[in-house]
Tab-separated table of C-alpha atoms in Angstrom:
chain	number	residue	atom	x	y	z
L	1	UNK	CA	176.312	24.332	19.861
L	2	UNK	CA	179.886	23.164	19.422
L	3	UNK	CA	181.838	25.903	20.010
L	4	UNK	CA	185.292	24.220	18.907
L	5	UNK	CA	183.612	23.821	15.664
L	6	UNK	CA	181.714	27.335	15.690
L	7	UNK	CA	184.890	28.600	15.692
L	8	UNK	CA	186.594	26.502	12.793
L	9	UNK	CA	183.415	27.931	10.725
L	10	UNK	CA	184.313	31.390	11.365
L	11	UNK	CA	188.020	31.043	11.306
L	12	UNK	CA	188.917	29.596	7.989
L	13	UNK	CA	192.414	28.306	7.331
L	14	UNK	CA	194.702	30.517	6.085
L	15	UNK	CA	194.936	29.345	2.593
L	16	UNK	CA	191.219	28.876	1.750
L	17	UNK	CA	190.986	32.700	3.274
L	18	UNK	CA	193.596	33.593	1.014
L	19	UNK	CA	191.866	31.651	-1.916
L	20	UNK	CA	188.670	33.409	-0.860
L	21	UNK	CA	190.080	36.980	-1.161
L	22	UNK	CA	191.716	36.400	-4.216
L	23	UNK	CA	188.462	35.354	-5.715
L	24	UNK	CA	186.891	38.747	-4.239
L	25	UNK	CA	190.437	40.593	-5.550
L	26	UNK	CA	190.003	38.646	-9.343
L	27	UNK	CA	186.424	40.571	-9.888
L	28	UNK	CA	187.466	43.966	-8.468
L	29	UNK	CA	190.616	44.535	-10.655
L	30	UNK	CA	190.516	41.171	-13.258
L	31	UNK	CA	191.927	37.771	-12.664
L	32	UNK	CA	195.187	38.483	-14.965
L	33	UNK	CA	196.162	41.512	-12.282
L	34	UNK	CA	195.963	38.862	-9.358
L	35	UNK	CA	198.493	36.344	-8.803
L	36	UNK	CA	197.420	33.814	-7.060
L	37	UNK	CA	199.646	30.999	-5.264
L	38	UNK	CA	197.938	30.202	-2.427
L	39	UNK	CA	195.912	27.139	-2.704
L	40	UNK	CA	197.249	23.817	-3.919
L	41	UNK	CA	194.323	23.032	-6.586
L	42	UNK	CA	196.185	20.850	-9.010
L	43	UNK	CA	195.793	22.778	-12.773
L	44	UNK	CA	197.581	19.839	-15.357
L	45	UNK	CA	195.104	18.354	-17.723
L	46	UNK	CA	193.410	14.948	-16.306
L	47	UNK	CA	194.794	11.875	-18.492
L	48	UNK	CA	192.525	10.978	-21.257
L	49	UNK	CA	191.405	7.796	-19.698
L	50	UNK	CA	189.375	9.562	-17.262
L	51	UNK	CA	187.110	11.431	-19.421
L	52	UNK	CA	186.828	8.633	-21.649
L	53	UNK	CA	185.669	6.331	-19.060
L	54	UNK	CA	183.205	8.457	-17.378
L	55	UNK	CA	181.610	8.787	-21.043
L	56	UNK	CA	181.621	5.359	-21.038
L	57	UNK	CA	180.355	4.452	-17.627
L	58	UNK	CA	177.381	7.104	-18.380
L	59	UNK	CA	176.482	5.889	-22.047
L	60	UNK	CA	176.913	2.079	-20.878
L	61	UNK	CA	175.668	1.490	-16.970
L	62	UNK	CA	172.671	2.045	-16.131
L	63	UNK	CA	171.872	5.368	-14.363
L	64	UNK	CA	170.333	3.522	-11.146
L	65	UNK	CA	173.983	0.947	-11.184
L	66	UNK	CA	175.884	4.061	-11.967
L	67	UNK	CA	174.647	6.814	-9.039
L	68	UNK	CA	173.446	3.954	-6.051
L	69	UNK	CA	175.061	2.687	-3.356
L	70	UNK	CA	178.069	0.776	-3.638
L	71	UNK	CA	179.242	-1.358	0.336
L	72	UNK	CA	180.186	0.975	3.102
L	73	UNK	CA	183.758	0.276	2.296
L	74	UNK	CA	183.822	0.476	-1.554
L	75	UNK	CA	182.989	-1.444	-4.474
L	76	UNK	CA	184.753	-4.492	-3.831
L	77	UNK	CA	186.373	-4.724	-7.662
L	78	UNK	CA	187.582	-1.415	-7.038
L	79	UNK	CA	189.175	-2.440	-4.120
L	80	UNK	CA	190.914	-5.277	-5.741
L	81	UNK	CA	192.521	-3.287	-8.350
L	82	UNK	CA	193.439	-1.006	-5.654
L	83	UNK	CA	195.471	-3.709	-3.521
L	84	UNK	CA	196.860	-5.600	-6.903
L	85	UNK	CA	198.074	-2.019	-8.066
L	86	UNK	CA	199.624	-1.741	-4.593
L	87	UNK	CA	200.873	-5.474	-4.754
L	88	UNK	CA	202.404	-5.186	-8.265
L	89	UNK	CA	204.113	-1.331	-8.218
L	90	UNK	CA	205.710	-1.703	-4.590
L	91	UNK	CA	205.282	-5.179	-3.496
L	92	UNK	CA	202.956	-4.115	-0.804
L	93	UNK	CA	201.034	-6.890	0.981
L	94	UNK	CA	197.964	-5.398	1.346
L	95	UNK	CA	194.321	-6.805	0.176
L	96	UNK	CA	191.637	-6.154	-0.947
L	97	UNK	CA	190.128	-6.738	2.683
L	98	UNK	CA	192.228	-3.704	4.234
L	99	UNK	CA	191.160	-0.901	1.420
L	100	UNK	CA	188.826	1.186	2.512
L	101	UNK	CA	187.729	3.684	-0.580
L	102	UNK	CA	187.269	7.430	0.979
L	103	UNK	CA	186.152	10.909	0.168
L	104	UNK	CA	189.636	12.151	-0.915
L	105	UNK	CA	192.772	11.451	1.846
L	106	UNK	CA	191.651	14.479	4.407
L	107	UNK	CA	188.312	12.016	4.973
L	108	UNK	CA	190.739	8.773	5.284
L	109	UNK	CA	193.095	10.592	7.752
L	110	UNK	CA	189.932	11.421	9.417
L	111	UNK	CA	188.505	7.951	9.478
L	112	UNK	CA	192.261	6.622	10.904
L	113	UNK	CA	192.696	9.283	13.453
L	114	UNK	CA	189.051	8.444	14.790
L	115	UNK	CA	190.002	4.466	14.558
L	116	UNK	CA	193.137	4.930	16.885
L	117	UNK	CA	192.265	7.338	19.369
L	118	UNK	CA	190.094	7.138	22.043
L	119	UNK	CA	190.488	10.485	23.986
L	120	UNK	CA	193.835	12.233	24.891
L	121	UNK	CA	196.849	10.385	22.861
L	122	UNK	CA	199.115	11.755	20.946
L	123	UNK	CA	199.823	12.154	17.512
L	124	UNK	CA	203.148	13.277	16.490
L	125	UNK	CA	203.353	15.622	13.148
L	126	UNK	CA	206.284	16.743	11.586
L	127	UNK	CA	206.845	20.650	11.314
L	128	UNK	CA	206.205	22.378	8.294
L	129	UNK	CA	203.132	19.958	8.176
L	130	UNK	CA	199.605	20.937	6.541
L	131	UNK	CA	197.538	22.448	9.132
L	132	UNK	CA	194.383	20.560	8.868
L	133	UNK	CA	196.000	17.525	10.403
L	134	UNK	CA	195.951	19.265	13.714
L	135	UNK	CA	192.143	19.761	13.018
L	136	UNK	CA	192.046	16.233	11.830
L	137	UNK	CA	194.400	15.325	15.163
L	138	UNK	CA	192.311	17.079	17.806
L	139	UNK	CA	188.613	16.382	15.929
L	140	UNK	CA	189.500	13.028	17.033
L	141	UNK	CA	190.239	13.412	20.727
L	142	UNK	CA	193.761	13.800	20.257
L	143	UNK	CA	196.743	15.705	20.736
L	144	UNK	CA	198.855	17.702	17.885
L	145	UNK	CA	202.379	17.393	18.922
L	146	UNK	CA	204.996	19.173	17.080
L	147	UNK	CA	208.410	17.974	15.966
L	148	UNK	CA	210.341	20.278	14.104
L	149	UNK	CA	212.371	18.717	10.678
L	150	UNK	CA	215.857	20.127	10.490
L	151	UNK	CA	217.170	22.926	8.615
L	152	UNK	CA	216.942	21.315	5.387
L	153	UNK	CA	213.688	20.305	5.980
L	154	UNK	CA	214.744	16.252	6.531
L	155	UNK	CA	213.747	13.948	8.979
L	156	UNK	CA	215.593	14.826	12.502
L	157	UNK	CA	215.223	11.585	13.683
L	158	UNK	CA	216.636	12.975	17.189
L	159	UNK	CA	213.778	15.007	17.909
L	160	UNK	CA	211.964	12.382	16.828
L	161	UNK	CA	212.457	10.393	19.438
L	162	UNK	CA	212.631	12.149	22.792
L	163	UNK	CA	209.225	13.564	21.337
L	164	UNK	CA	207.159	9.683	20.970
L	165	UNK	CA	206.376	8.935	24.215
L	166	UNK	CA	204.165	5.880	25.469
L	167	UNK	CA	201.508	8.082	25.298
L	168	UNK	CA	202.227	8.386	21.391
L	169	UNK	CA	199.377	6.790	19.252
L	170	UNK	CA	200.931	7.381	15.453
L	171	UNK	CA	203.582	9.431	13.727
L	172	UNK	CA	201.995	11.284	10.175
L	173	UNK	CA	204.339	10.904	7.534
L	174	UNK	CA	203.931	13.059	4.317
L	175	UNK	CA	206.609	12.422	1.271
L	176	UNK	CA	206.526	14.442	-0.874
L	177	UNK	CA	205.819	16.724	1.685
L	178	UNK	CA	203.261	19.866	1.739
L	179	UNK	CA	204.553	22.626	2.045
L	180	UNK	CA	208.239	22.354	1.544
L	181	UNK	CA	208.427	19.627	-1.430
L	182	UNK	CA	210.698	17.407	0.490
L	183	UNK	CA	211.023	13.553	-0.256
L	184	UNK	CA	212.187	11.516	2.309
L	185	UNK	CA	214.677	9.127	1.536
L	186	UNK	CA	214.941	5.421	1.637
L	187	UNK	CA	217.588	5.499	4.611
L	188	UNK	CA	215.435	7.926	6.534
L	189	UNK	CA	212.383	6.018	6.177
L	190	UNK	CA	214.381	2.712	7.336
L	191	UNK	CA	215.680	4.689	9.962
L	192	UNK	CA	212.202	6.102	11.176
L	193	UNK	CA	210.874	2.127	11.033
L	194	UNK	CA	213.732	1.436	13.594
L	195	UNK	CA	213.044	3.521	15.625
L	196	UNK	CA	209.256	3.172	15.613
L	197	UNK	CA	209.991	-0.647	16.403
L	198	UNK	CA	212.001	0.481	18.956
L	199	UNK	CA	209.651	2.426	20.369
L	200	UNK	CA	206.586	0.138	19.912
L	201	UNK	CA	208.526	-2.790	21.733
L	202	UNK	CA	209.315	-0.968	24.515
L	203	UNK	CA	205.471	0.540	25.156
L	204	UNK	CA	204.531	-2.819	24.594
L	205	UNK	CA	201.811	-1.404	21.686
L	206	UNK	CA	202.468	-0.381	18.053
L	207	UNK	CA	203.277	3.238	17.339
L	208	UNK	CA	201.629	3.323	14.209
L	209	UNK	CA	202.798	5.089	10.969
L	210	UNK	CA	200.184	7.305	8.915
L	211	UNK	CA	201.562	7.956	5.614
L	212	UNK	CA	199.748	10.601	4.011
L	213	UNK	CA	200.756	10.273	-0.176
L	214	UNK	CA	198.483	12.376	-2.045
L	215	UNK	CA	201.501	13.528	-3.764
L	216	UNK	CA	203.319	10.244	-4.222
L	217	UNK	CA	203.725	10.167	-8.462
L	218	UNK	CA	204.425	14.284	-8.063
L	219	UNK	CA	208.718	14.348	-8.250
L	220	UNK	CA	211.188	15.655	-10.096
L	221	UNK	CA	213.690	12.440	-10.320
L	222	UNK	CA	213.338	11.550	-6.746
L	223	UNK	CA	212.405	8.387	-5.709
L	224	UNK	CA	209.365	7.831	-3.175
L	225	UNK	CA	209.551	4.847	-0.578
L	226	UNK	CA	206.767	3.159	0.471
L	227	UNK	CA	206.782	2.783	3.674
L	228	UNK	CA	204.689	-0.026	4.167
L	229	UNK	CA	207.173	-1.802	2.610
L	230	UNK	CA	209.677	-0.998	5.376
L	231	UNK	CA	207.263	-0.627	8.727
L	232	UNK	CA	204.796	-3.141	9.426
L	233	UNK	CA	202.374	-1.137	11.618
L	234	UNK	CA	201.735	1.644	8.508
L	235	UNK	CA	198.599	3.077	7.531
L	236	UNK	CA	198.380	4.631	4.250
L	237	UNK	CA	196.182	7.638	3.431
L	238	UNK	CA	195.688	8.425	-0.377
L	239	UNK	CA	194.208	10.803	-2.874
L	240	UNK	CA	193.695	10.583	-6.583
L	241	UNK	CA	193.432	14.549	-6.678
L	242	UNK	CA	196.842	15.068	-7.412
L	243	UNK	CA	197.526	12.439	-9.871
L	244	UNK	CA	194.442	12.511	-12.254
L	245	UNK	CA	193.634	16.016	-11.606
L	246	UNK	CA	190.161	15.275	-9.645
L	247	UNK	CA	190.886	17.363	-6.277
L	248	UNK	CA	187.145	18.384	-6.353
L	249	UNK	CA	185.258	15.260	-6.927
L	250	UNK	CA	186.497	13.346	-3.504
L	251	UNK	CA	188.261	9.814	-4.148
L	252	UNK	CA	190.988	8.254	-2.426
L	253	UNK	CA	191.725	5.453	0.126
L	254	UNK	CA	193.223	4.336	2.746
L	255	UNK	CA	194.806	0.701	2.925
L	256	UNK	CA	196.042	-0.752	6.188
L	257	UNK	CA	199.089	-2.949	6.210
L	258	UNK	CA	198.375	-6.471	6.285
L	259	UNK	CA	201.480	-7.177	8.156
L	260	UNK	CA	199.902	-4.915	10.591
L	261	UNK	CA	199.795	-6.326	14.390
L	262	UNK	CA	195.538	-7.138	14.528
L	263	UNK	CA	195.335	-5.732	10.575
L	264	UNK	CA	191.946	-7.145	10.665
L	265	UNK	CA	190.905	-5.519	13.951
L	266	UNK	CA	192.390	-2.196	12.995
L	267	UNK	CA	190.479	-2.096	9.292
L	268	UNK	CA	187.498	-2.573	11.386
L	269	UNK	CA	188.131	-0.073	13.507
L	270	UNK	CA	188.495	2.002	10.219
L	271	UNK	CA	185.281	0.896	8.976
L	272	UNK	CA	183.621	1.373	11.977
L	273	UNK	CA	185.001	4.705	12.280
L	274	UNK	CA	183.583	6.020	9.048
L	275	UNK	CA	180.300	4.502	9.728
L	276	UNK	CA	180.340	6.943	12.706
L	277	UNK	CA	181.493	9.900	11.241
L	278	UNK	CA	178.747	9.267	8.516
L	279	UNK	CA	180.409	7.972	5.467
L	280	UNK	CA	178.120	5.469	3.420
L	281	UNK	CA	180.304	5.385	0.401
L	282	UNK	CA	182.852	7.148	-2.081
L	283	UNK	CA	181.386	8.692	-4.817
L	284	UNK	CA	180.302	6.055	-6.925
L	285	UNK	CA	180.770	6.797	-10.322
L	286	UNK	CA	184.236	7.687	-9.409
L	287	UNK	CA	185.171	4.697	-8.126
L	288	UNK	CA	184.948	3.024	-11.361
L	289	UNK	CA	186.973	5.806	-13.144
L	290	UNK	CA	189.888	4.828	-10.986
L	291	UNK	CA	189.093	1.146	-11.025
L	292	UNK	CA	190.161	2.078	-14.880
L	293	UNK	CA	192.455	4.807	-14.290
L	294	UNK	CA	194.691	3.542	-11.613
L	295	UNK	CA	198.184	4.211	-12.235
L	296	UNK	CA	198.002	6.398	-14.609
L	297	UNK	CA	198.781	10.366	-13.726
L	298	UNK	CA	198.890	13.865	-15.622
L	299	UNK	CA	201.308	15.189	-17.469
L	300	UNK	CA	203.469	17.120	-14.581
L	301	UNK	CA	205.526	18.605	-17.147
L	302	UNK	CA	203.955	21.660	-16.171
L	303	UNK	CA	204.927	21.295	-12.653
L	304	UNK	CA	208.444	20.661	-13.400
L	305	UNK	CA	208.390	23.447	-15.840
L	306	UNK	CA	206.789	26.079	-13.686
L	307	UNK	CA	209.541	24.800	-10.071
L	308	UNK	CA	211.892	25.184	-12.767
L	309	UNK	CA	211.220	29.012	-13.991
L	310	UNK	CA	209.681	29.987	-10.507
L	311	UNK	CA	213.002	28.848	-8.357
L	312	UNK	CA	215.644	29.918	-10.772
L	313	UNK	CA	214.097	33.396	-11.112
L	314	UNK	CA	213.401	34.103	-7.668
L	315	UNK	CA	216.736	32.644	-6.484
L	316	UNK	CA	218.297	34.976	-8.512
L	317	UNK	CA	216.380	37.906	-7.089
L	318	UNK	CA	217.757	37.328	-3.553
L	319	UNK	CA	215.172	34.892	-2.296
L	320	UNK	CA	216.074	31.655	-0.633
L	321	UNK	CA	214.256	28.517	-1.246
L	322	UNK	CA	215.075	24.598	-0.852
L	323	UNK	CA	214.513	23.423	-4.960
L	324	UNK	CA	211.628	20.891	-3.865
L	325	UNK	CA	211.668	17.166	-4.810
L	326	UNK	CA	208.556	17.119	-5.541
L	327	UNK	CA	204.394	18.020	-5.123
L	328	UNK	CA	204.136	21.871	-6.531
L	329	UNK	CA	204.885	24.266	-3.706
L	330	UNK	CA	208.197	26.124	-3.295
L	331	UNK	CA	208.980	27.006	0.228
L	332	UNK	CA	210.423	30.391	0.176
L	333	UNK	CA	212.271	32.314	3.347
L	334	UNK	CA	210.232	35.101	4.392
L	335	UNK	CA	212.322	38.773	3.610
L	336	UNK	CA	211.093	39.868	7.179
L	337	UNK	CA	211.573	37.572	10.422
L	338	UNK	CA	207.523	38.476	10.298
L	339	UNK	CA	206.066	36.058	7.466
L	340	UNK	CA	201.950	37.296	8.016
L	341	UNK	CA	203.456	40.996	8.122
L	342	UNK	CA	205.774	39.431	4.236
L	343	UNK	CA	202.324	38.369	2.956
L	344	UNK	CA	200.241	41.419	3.529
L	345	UNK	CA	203.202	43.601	2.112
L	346	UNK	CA	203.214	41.417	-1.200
L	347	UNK	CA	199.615	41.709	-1.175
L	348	UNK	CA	200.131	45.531	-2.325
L	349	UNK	CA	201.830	43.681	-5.736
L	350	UNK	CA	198.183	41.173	-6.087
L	351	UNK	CA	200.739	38.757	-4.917
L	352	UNK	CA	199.146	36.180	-2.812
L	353	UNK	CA	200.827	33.341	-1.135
L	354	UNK	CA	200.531	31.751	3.021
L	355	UNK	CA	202.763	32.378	5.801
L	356	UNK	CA	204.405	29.263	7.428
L	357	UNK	CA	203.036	29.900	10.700
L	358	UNK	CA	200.000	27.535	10.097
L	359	UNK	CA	202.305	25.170	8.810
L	360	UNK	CA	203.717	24.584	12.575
L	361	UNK	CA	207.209	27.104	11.440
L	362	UNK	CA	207.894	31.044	11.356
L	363	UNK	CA	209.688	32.536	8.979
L	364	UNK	CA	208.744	31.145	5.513
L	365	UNK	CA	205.898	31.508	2.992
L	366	UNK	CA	204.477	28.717	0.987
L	367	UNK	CA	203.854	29.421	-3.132
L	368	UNK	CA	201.846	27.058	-4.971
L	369	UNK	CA	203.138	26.385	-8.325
L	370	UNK	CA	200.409	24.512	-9.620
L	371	UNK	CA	199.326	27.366	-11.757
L	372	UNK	CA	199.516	28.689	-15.410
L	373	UNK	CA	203.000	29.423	-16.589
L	374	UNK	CA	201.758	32.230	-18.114
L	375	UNK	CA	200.584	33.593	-14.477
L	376	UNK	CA	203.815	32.740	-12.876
L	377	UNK	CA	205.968	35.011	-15.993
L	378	UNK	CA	203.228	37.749	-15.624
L	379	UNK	CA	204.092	37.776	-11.577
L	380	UNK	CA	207.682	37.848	-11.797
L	381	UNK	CA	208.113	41.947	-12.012
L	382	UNK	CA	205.984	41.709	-9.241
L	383	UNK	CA	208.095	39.669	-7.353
L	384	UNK	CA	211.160	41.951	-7.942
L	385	UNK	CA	209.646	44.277	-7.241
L	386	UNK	CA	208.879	43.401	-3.468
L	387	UNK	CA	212.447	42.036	-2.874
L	388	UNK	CA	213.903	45.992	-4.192
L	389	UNK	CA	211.583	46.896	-1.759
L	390	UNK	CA	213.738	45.087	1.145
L	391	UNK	CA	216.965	45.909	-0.338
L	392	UNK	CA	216.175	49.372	-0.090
């Protein structure tokens, strides 16, 4: 057998172990005890449009229409509204011809990272960064290389380039980021398309940007760029789980650039890549819920609410945080230079959230916030109660 994989089976990430415990820790002592913040499951209410249209999708199209087949790539009206949503909200030109509809935005990472590499390149990821994409990265032949943001968090565009190399294959770029909430700004992303024209000239290849945006409409006044609009070699990787509240049921995209050098070579290299890593189709019926649904999003009042109460009250309790710009995690310094030794000791309060190490830093722990309000008010003695517990 594979034992790379075996040993992905038996060694779960940190924050699905986490989930899984607290799960186990809900029925032993009661799900109100157990405070929860460790997985990233979004909890707002799904716009109206999307139950209505899946009533009306299964009371109007036939069951066989509804449930087969749609092409490889996606239903191709799908994938129109897709590119004229992307056309006429950021003046992307991208068509219909470069979407490719995917199982969520870890399967269209995925399908990229297996379109670009071919054994032993490199794949630069920005530190804090969500550990699967070094699963993702190395799944596909490559290599994870680390380059650490500075201490706010921001692009240190430095770094950044004594680390691409002409053995660099693609930079991932995540806004608003996961785990520390950052959005980049438009001068860093112009400044990160310099460079990576810089870079790509002199290697005589494109360095290609993978921006990962399953949290794009999630921000608190900030502004998102789109960085296709500023860096012509850009991939972009996206989810609807976020912003219609459908994490479990699998639909996103990715869109390539048409301004992209060989855009039509590259998308077929993406198509070609998730015919060999088995993917026939999105889900089906779901891709004509966001055919109808597109642009639309939650209510994230929630979200805003919850950063809001969660930040000011553990700010004032001692702990140091960076007030995110967006998604729904707060990245919180760890009270010990030991963040898995923080994490068990906060376990003895049912408070449950993930160490940064996974995340590619030490030091920190990641809460989600996506979670009741009433959960987050329960936990705050809790809370207090661990930081006395360091002041002492």
């Amino acid at each position: 057998m594979n034992e790379r994989r075996r040993k992905l089976g038996e060694e779960r990430s940190a924050i699905r172990e986490l989930f899984e415990y607290g799960k186990q820790r809900a029925k032993e002592i009661g799900k109100e005890n157990v405070f929860d913040f460790s997985i990233g499951n979004p909890s707002a209410p799904a716009p109206d449009c999307v139950k209505e249209e899946i009533i009306r999708l299964l009371n109007e199209v036939p069951s066989a229409q509804l449930h087969g087949y749609t092409s490889a790539q996606g239903d191709p009206a799908v994938r129109e509204a897709v590119a004229e949503y992307l056309r006429k909200e950021f003046g992307a030109e991208i068509s219909a011809n470069h979407i490719y509809l995917s199982c969520g935005a870890a399967a269209s990472l995925t399908v990229v990272l297996n379109a670009i590499l071919s054994g032993g390149e490199e794949v630069v990821v920005l530190a804090p960064y969500f550990p699967e994409y070094r699963v993702f990265i190395e799944g596909a032949h490559g290599v994870c290389k680390e380059v650490m943001t500075d201490e706010n968090f921001r692009l240190d565009l430095t770094a950044l380039e004594k680390a691409i190399t002409k053995n660099t294959a693609a930079v991932i770029l995540n806004s608003p980021c996961n785990p520390t909430g950052v959005v980049y700004r438009e001068e860093e992303i112009k400044a990160l398309a310099s460079l990576l024209n810089k870079k790509s000239k002199e290697f005589k290849k494109p360095v290609y940007l993978i921006s990962d945006e399953p949290y794009r409409e999630l921000t608190y006044g900030a502004k998102v760029p789109f960085p296709a609009s500023y860096y012509d070699n850009t991939i972009v990787c996206y989810s609807f789980s976020k912003c219609l509240t459908l994490a479990g049921e699998r639909i996103g995209y990715l869109a390539v650039n048409d301004r992209a050098e060989d855009a039509d070579a590259l998308y077929a290299a993406c198509a070609g890549a998730g015919r060999d890593l088995g993917f026939v189709c999105a889900p089906a019926l779901f891709q004509q819920v966001i055919k109808k649904c597109i642009g639309m999003t939650s209510d994230i009042g929630v979200y805003e609410k919850n950063r809001a109460l969660l930040y000011g009250a553990l700010t004032d309790m001692g702990y140091t945080a960076i007030e995110p710009d967006g998604a729904f995690y707060l990245f919180v310094k760890s009270l010990e230079p030991d963040a898995n030794a923080f994490c068990e000791r906060a376990k003895k309060h049912e408070l449950l959230f993930v160490p940064s190490d996974s995340f590619g830093v030490k030091g920190y722990v990641r809460i989600s916030y996506c979670v009741p309000t009433e959960m987050i008010q329960r936990a705050l003695p809790a809370f207090e109660k661990l930081a006395k517990e360091y002041q002492k």
